[in-house]
Amino acid sequence: MGPLPVTQLLLALTSLTVALDNGLMRTPPMGWMAWERFRCDIDCFDDPENCISEGLFRDMADRLAEDGWKELGYEYVIIDDCWMSRLRDEQGRLQPEPSRFPGGIAKLASYIHDRGLKLGIYADMGTYTCMGFPGTTLDKIEIDAQTFASWEVDYLKFDGCNSNPVEQMLGYPLMSMALNATGRPMAYSCSWPAYLGGLPPSVNYSLLGDICHLWRNYDDIQDSWDSVQGIIEWFANNQDDLQPAAGPGRWNDPDMLIIGNFGLSLDQARSQMALWAIMAAPLIMSNDLRNLDNSARAILQNKVAIAINQDPMGIQGRRLLQEKSHIEVYWRPLVHSASALVFLSRRTDMPYRYHTSLAKLNYDAGNYEAYDVFTGSTVKGLNATTELTLSINPSGVVMWYVYPEQYKEEAETLVQQHMKAPFTFHKAKALHHTVL
Ligand code: GLA
């Protein structure tokens, strides 16, 4: 490789603090992304319903808009790898594969915008994408950012296959500036840390927070409990490095929600939703919204779990305890002195009766109530020393929304709203600002 383009590096490093301060993503983004469920299926001849094509994204936009998702905050429709033509056009611009996207991306963007949704797209900092489509080398960053803006894209996932750490150190900040320079507010998801092992000192999380809205820290999710459990474990084991990096406008991304696919039981699906809410993770589903069973829908549309995920303080939660019994306790502080508790069983035998109290979980003396997020029952008349027995299913969770009794009325309003369907996005927003 030739000498470092030092001037570019300095330019990048000195402009970082203003690079992406565009006010987006004060709470974790929510939406749908193609990758985990639909991968790189480009065979529209044999598999027209499921191949990566404009029809798939229009279908998912229809479902988000018509089946109550949008009102809950699920607003991004995100294209992943394999949308591109193998060749750039004569002006050097990326272009979609014409047989699968005959209308082009701008037309798809307007279809999505017409339904009150936003469009995300995928590119790769490197010579090729992970699946071998044209990459964005350093010299192509500006033109690609401009192309995406000209199509009215709202979100970029910038992957990092086929590049080295020096190119990544230059490319990720440069793309941030190039997106800003277009004048179009675009969210910026960086896969950079996942290519560096996800931890300091290789990863500089304060720099990432300045240039990206969210970032992939760790391995790709797969359709299995093993994969989900591995991700939860890695994030919890490294929480001292990861948890402080998150906040409004800057989120760790443990990858897509796979609820509604083939690999998780009902309990495991609840566990993923619960832990993603604790982790202040993006709620980006990768499933087939055209064929979703009612239990998956109920978990993904659980308003209290969503309100916990979207809490306006934006403080990522932590694992508090790892018991010898293989029960783990997670906690996240929420506005108005409320909090979320998740009791996760990593056992493989039978429901475990776990004995604890709020005092043992560091709660102050006082009177509390707890709403059980997945069963809908309320535990009243608690104080910090009340002895509790919780029954936690193997690979399942009990998830509690806990609030001091003096905020009871507000909390009950939130919970009642959860029981009623549907209610509008605007009301939902107002609700969690005034209530939680
Ligand atoms: C990487 C990313 C995935 C997905 C694929 C596409 O593995 O981490 O999320 O985008 O590339 O090829």
XYZ file of C-alpha atoms and ligand atoms in Angstrom:
448
model
C 0.000 0.000 0.000
C 1.198 3.589 -0.740
C 1.843 6.403 1.776
C -0.994 7.389 4.117
C -3.162 10.218 2.836
C -2.223 12.243 5.906
C -4.091 15.396 4.957
C -7.313 13.459 4.601
C -6.720 11.818 7.956
C -6.133 15.150 9.689
C -9.151 16.653 8.043
C -11.235 13.745 9.220
C -9.949 13.860 12.775
C -10.301 17.615 13.242
C -13.867 17.767 11.951
C -15.225 14.856 13.921
C -17.090 16.618 16.659
C -19.452 18.293 14.208
C -19.515 15.455 11.734
C -22.947 14.006 12.310
C -24.753 16.243 14.727
C -27.991 16.194 12.760
C -30.397 15.533 15.621
C -31.496 12.099 14.409
C -32.101 9.032 16.539
C -32.579 10.491 19.986
C -34.065 7.063 20.748
C -32.928 3.776 19.154
C -34.114 3.367 15.552
C -36.956 0.946 14.798
C -37.824 -0.758 11.546
C -37.189 -3.716 9.292
C -34.099 -4.925 7.436
C -33.771 -7.647 4.812
C -30.541 -9.421 5.730
C -31.110 -12.080 8.391
C -34.325 -13.413 6.836
C -33.792 -12.873 3.101
C -29.952 -12.864 2.816
C -28.660 -12.690 -0.746
C -31.527 -14.419 -2.515
C -31.253 -12.890 -5.987
C -33.133 -15.612 -7.838
C -36.271 -13.738 -8.813
C -37.020 -16.285 -11.488
C -37.423 -19.229 -9.117
C -38.282 -17.330 -5.939
C -40.015 -14.080 -6.938
C -41.713 -13.578 -3.562
C -38.529 -13.691 -1.517
C -35.733 -12.410 -3.732
C -33.987 -9.076 -3.045
C -36.062 -6.842 -5.306
C -38.199 -3.719 -5.169
C -41.281 -5.904 -4.707
C -39.967 -7.307 -1.420
C -39.351 -3.815 0.000
C -42.719 -2.545 -1.207
C -44.403 -5.545 0.432
C -42.672 -4.867 3.736
C -43.492 -1.149 3.549
C -47.154 -2.061 3.010
C -47.126 -4.347 6.008
C -45.387 -1.755 8.250
C -47.910 0.888 7.191
C -51.056 -1.262 7.323
C -50.521 -3.672 10.213
C -49.958 -1.252 13.074
C -46.138 -1.240 13.050
C -45.604 2.344 11.949
C -47.799 3.691 14.755
C -45.563 1.911 17.253
C -42.426 3.523 15.833
C -41.200 0.868 13.352
C -40.437 3.291 10.521
C -37.275 2.279 8.597
C -37.355 -0.150 5.661
C -33.706 -1.057 5.137
C -32.169 -2.661 2.071
C -29.094 -4.776 2.864
C -26.456 -6.331 0.589
C -27.123 -7.632 -2.956
C -29.246 -4.738 -4.294
C -26.529 -3.461 -6.628
C -25.653 -4.033 -10.206
C -22.206 -5.618 -10.613
C -21.086 -2.434 -12.417
C -21.180 1.261 -11.591
C -22.782 3.491 -14.246
C -20.872 5.671 -16.734
C -20.548 8.490 -14.176
C -19.116 6.067 -11.616
C -22.307 5.912 -9.545
C -23.709 2.828 -7.855
C -26.864 1.585 -9.522
C -29.421 -1.049 -8.555
C -29.603 -4.289 -10.523
C -32.153 -3.284 -13.194
C -33.887 -6.632 -13.480
C -34.700 -6.670 -9.761
C -35.202 -2.899 -9.222
C -36.631 -1.761 -12.572
C -38.145 1.409 -11.059
C -34.846 2.460 -9.422
C -34.184 3.415 -5.824
C -35.608 6.964 -6.015
C -38.999 5.583 -7.001
C -38.860 2.995 -4.221
C -37.947 5.784 -1.768
C -40.980 7.776 -2.788
C -43.232 4.692 -2.430
C -41.884 4.285 1.099
C -42.143 7.997 1.951
C -45.732 8.082 0.676
C -46.554 5.559 3.387
C -44.976 7.698 6.116
C -41.890 5.467 6.325
C -38.155 5.934 5.707
C -35.709 4.115 3.462
C -32.341 2.690 4.453
C -29.669 1.372 2.093
C -26.440 -0.627 2.353
C -22.906 0.043 1.139
C -19.504 -1.307 2.090
C -16.299 0.532 3.018
C -13.926 -1.549 0.901
C -13.336 -2.952 -2.547
C -16.397 -5.252 -2.516
C -19.424 -5.775 -0.288
C -19.420 -8.923 1.849
C -21.318 -10.714 -0.940
C -19.027 -9.413 -3.704
C -20.961 -6.427 -5.093
C -19.228 -3.076 -5.779
C -17.657 -1.569 -2.688
C -17.090 2.051 -1.708
C -13.348 2.711 -1.777
C -12.046 5.983 -0.314
C -12.254 7.748 -3.675
C -15.934 6.767 -4.056
C -17.197 7.966 -0.682
C -18.318 11.388 -1.814
C -20.085 10.262 -4.963
C -21.889 7.450 -3.115
C -23.094 9.788 -0.351
C -24.379 12.170 -3.021
C -26.081 9.383 -4.936
C -27.906 8.206 -1.798
C -28.990 11.772 -1.009
C -30.207 12.280 -4.591
C -32.388 9.182 -4.211
C -33.758 10.593 -0.912
C -32.383 7.787 1.203
C -32.772 8.301 4.971
C -30.312 5.792 6.477
C -27.041 4.199 5.453
C -25.655 0.922 6.787
C -21.923 1.110 6.000
C -20.356 -2.339 6.203
C -16.614 -3.046 6.344
C -15.802 -6.188 4.343
C -12.709 -6.105 2.114
C -10.909 -3.158 3.677
C -8.049 -2.856 6.151
C -8.017 -0.983 9.483
C -6.243 2.049 8.004
C -8.802 2.401 5.217
C -11.570 1.995 7.792
C -10.071 4.660 10.045
C -10.196 7.056 7.115
C -13.357 5.874 5.447
C -15.846 5.825 8.315
C -15.234 9.468 9.365
C -15.084 10.583 5.731
C -18.457 9.016 4.979
C -19.903 10.751 8.035
C -18.735 14.097 6.672
C -19.823 13.262 3.141
C -23.351 12.417 4.363
C -23.462 15.681 6.300
C -22.226 17.618 3.300
C -25.192 16.453 1.209
C -27.493 18.544 3.431
C -29.960 15.639 3.666
C -30.379 14.290 7.218
C -29.380 10.652 6.935
C -28.859 8.214 9.771
C -25.469 6.523 9.721
C -24.936 2.947 10.919
C -21.281 1.919 11.125
C -20.095 -1.688 11.111
C -16.550 -0.490 11.857
C -16.198 -1.767 15.473
C -17.360 -5.263 14.479
C -14.306 -5.478 12.202
C -11.948 -4.478 15.037
C -13.118 -6.937 17.684
C -15.609 -4.499 19.206
C -13.561 -3.396 22.222
C -11.118 -0.694 23.284
C -8.311 0.046 22.706
C -8.874 -0.999 19.063
C -12.295 0.672 19.099
C -12.694 4.296 20.145
C -16.317 4.571 21.256
C -16.287 8.289 21.901
C -15.147 8.882 18.311
C -17.848 6.512 17.038
C -20.490 8.382 19.017
C -19.403 11.593 17.320
C -19.563 10.261 13.776
C -22.216 7.472 13.732
C -25.745 7.145 15.121
C -25.368 3.421 15.712
C -22.749 0.766 15.230
C -22.464 -2.983 15.014
C -20.145 -4.179 17.768
C -20.141 -7.926 17.326
C -20.907 -10.975 15.176
C -23.870 -11.329 12.816
C -27.039 -12.700 14.355
C -28.284 -16.059 13.042
C -31.671 -17.729 13.383
C -30.979 -19.608 16.617
C -31.120 -19.221 20.400
C -27.424 -20.078 20.501
C -26.692 -17.000 18.447
C -28.999 -14.723 20.491
C -27.581 -16.065 23.752
C -24.006 -15.590 22.526
C -24.744 -11.970 21.675
C -26.401 -11.281 25.043
C -23.431 -12.844 26.818
C -20.813 -10.878 24.874
C -22.606 -7.571 25.487
C -23.025 -8.316 29.198
C -19.443 -9.516 29.656
C -18.194 -6.296 28.058
C -20.761 -3.905 29.495
C -18.189 -1.722 31.261
C -16.823 -0.702 27.863
C -20.087 -0.727 25.912
C -22.773 0.621 28.241
C -21.275 4.127 28.697
C -20.878 4.518 24.918
C -24.656 4.613 24.351
C -26.980 7.581 24.705
C -29.370 9.692 22.619
C -28.048 9.780 19.046
C -25.437 7.039 19.673
C -26.393 3.389 20.067
C -24.730 0.008 20.325
C -26.311 -2.409 17.848
C -26.443 -6.099 18.833
C -28.038 -6.764 15.408
C -31.522 -7.569 14.110
C -34.566 -8.958 15.933
C -35.195 -12.463 14.575
C -38.558 -12.918 16.318
C -41.096 -14.493 13.959
C -38.586 -16.704 12.106
C -37.712 -20.359 12.696
C -35.079 -20.530 15.418
C -36.656 -19.220 18.634
C -39.292 -20.660 20.951
C -41.943 -18.335 22.410
C -39.880 -17.916 25.577
C -36.684 -17.267 23.627
C -38.458 -14.677 21.475
C -39.583 -12.848 24.637
C -36.011 -13.061 25.906
C -34.679 -11.376 22.788
C -37.264 -8.568 22.999
C -36.612 -8.077 26.724
C -32.841 -7.941 26.432
C -32.926 -5.670 23.371
C -35.126 -3.286 25.411
C -32.674 -3.395 28.333
C -29.729 -2.789 25.976
C -31.372 0.259 24.324
C -30.779 -1.635 21.090
C -32.151 -0.704 17.679
C -35.407 -2.626 17.180
C -34.823 -3.617 13.578
C -36.725 -6.761 12.669
C -35.613 -9.183 10.007
C -38.555 -11.481 9.474
C -41.363 -11.977 6.977
C -44.022 -9.457 7.953
C -46.368 -11.085 5.418
C -46.363 -14.314 7.432
C -46.030 -13.654 11.112
C -47.835 -15.640 13.758
C -49.808 -13.887 16.441
C -47.427 -14.671 19.265
C -44.450 -13.125 17.417
C -46.585 -10.103 16.521
C -47.690 -9.663 20.138
C -44.084 -9.711 21.378
C -42.802 -7.294 18.730
C -45.796 -4.985 19.233
C -45.698 -5.035 23.049
C -46.088 -1.341 23.865
C -44.523 -1.474 27.303
C -41.441 -3.327 26.024
C -41.193 -0.735 23.238
C -41.647 2.168 25.677
C -38.820 0.746 27.814
C -36.589 0.428 24.737
C -37.479 3.978 23.651
C -37.095 5.615 27.059
C -36.127 9.257 26.472
C -33.191 9.208 28.915
C -31.525 6.716 26.613
C -29.458 5.051 29.328
C -28.412 1.541 28.331
C -29.097 -1.084 31.000
C -26.694 -3.495 32.668
C -26.458 -7.026 33.979
C -26.639 -6.713 37.760
C -26.210 -10.324 38.803
C -25.138 -13.689 37.521
C -26.355 -16.277 40.001
C -24.827 -19.720 40.466
C -28.295 -21.013 39.604
C -27.825 -19.612 36.053
C -30.379 -16.890 36.620
C -29.193 -13.468 35.472
C -30.741 -10.148 36.464
C -30.661 -7.117 34.156
C -31.720 -3.573 35.036
C -32.314 -0.333 33.147
C -33.173 3.053 34.702
C -36.071 4.941 33.089
C -37.552 8.418 33.429
C -39.627 9.347 36.500
C -37.716 6.972 38.766
C -39.145 3.956 36.965
C -36.963 1.052 35.887
C -37.046 -2.207 33.995
C -35.916 -5.518 35.473
C -35.331 -8.651 33.434
C -34.778 -12.029 35.050
C -33.239 -14.347 32.441
C -32.938 -18.092 32.944
C -30.025 -19.748 31.221
C -31.122 -23.097 32.588
C -32.253 -26.019 30.465
C -34.391 -28.001 32.922
C -37.672 -26.536 34.155
C -39.149 -23.256 35.405
C -36.910 -22.028 38.222
C -38.300 -20.416 41.353
C -36.015 -17.463 42.017
C -36.139 -15.728 45.392
C -35.145 -12.100 45.671
C -36.317 -8.642 46.762
C -35.986 -5.169 45.308
C -33.585 -4.299 48.148
C -31.285 -7.125 47.038
C -31.321 -5.495 43.589
C -30.143 -2.140 45.012
C -33.561 -0.449 45.141
C -34.048 2.264 47.769
C -36.540 1.809 50.587
C -40.055 2.812 49.524
C -43.278 1.540 48.037
C -43.420 0.178 44.532
C -45.605 -1.542 41.985
C -44.448 -3.777 39.169
C -46.126 -4.533 35.862
C -45.206 -7.866 34.301
C -44.572 -6.899 30.683
C -45.435 -10.236 29.063
C -48.203 -11.603 31.325
C -49.940 -8.262 31.894
C -50.370 -8.767 35.645
C -49.543 -6.085 38.199
C -47.811 -6.735 41.503
C -49.057 -4.190 44.030
C -48.048 -3.224 47.557
C -44.376 -3.985 47.154
C -41.708 -2.435 49.267
C -38.008 -2.880 48.865
C -37.796 -5.717 51.367
C -40.865 -7.678 50.216
C -39.754 -11.227 49.507
C -40.417 -12.166 45.914
C -40.580 -15.533 44.216
C -40.459 -15.491 40.429
C -40.943 -18.487 38.194
C -38.659 -18.185 35.161
C -38.924 -20.622 32.256
C -35.778 -22.220 30.754
C -34.232 -19.770 28.220
C -37.067 -17.414 29.111
C -37.503 -14.194 31.017
C -39.692 -12.441 33.500
C -39.719 -8.754 32.577
C -40.930 -6.130 35.044
C -41.650 -2.453 34.630
C -41.155 -1.151 38.180
C -42.339 2.240 39.408
C -42.562 4.004 42.759
C -46.123 4.150 44.081
C -46.239 7.938 43.764
C -46.054 7.563 39.961
C -48.758 4.928 39.991
C -51.357 6.894 38.034
C -49.006 7.742 35.202
C -47.687 4.204 35.043
C -51.185 2.736 35.057
C -52.101 4.952 32.111
C -49.165 3.515 30.195
C -50.174 -0.004 31.049
C -53.845 0.550 30.143
C -52.790 1.970 26.810
C -50.875 -1.236 26.264
C -54.129 -3.162 26.636
C -56.018 -1.012 24.128
C -55.347 -1.156 20.441
C -54.741 0.742 18.329
C -53.440 4.123 19.429
C -51.506 6.577 17.361
C -47.807 7.245 17.211
C -48.252 10.830 18.384
C -50.137 9.744 21.443
C -47.542 7.086 22.098
C -44.753 9.639 21.963
C -46.570 12.044 24.259
C -47.341 9.195 26.596
C -43.851 8.057 27.171
C -42.593 11.564 27.692
C -45.153 12.361 30.347
C -45.646 8.988 31.912
C -42.648 6.724 32.095
C -22.037 -8.559 6.967
C -22.945 -7.807 7.913
C -24.362 -8.353 7.837
C -24.864 -8.245 6.407
C -23.912 -8.969 5.464
C -24.271 -8.738 4.016
O -21.852 -9.894 7.360
O -22.477 -7.859 9.244
O -25.218 -7.640 8.713
O -24.972 -6.892 6.054
O -22.569 -8.533 5.654
O -23.401 -9.347 3.142
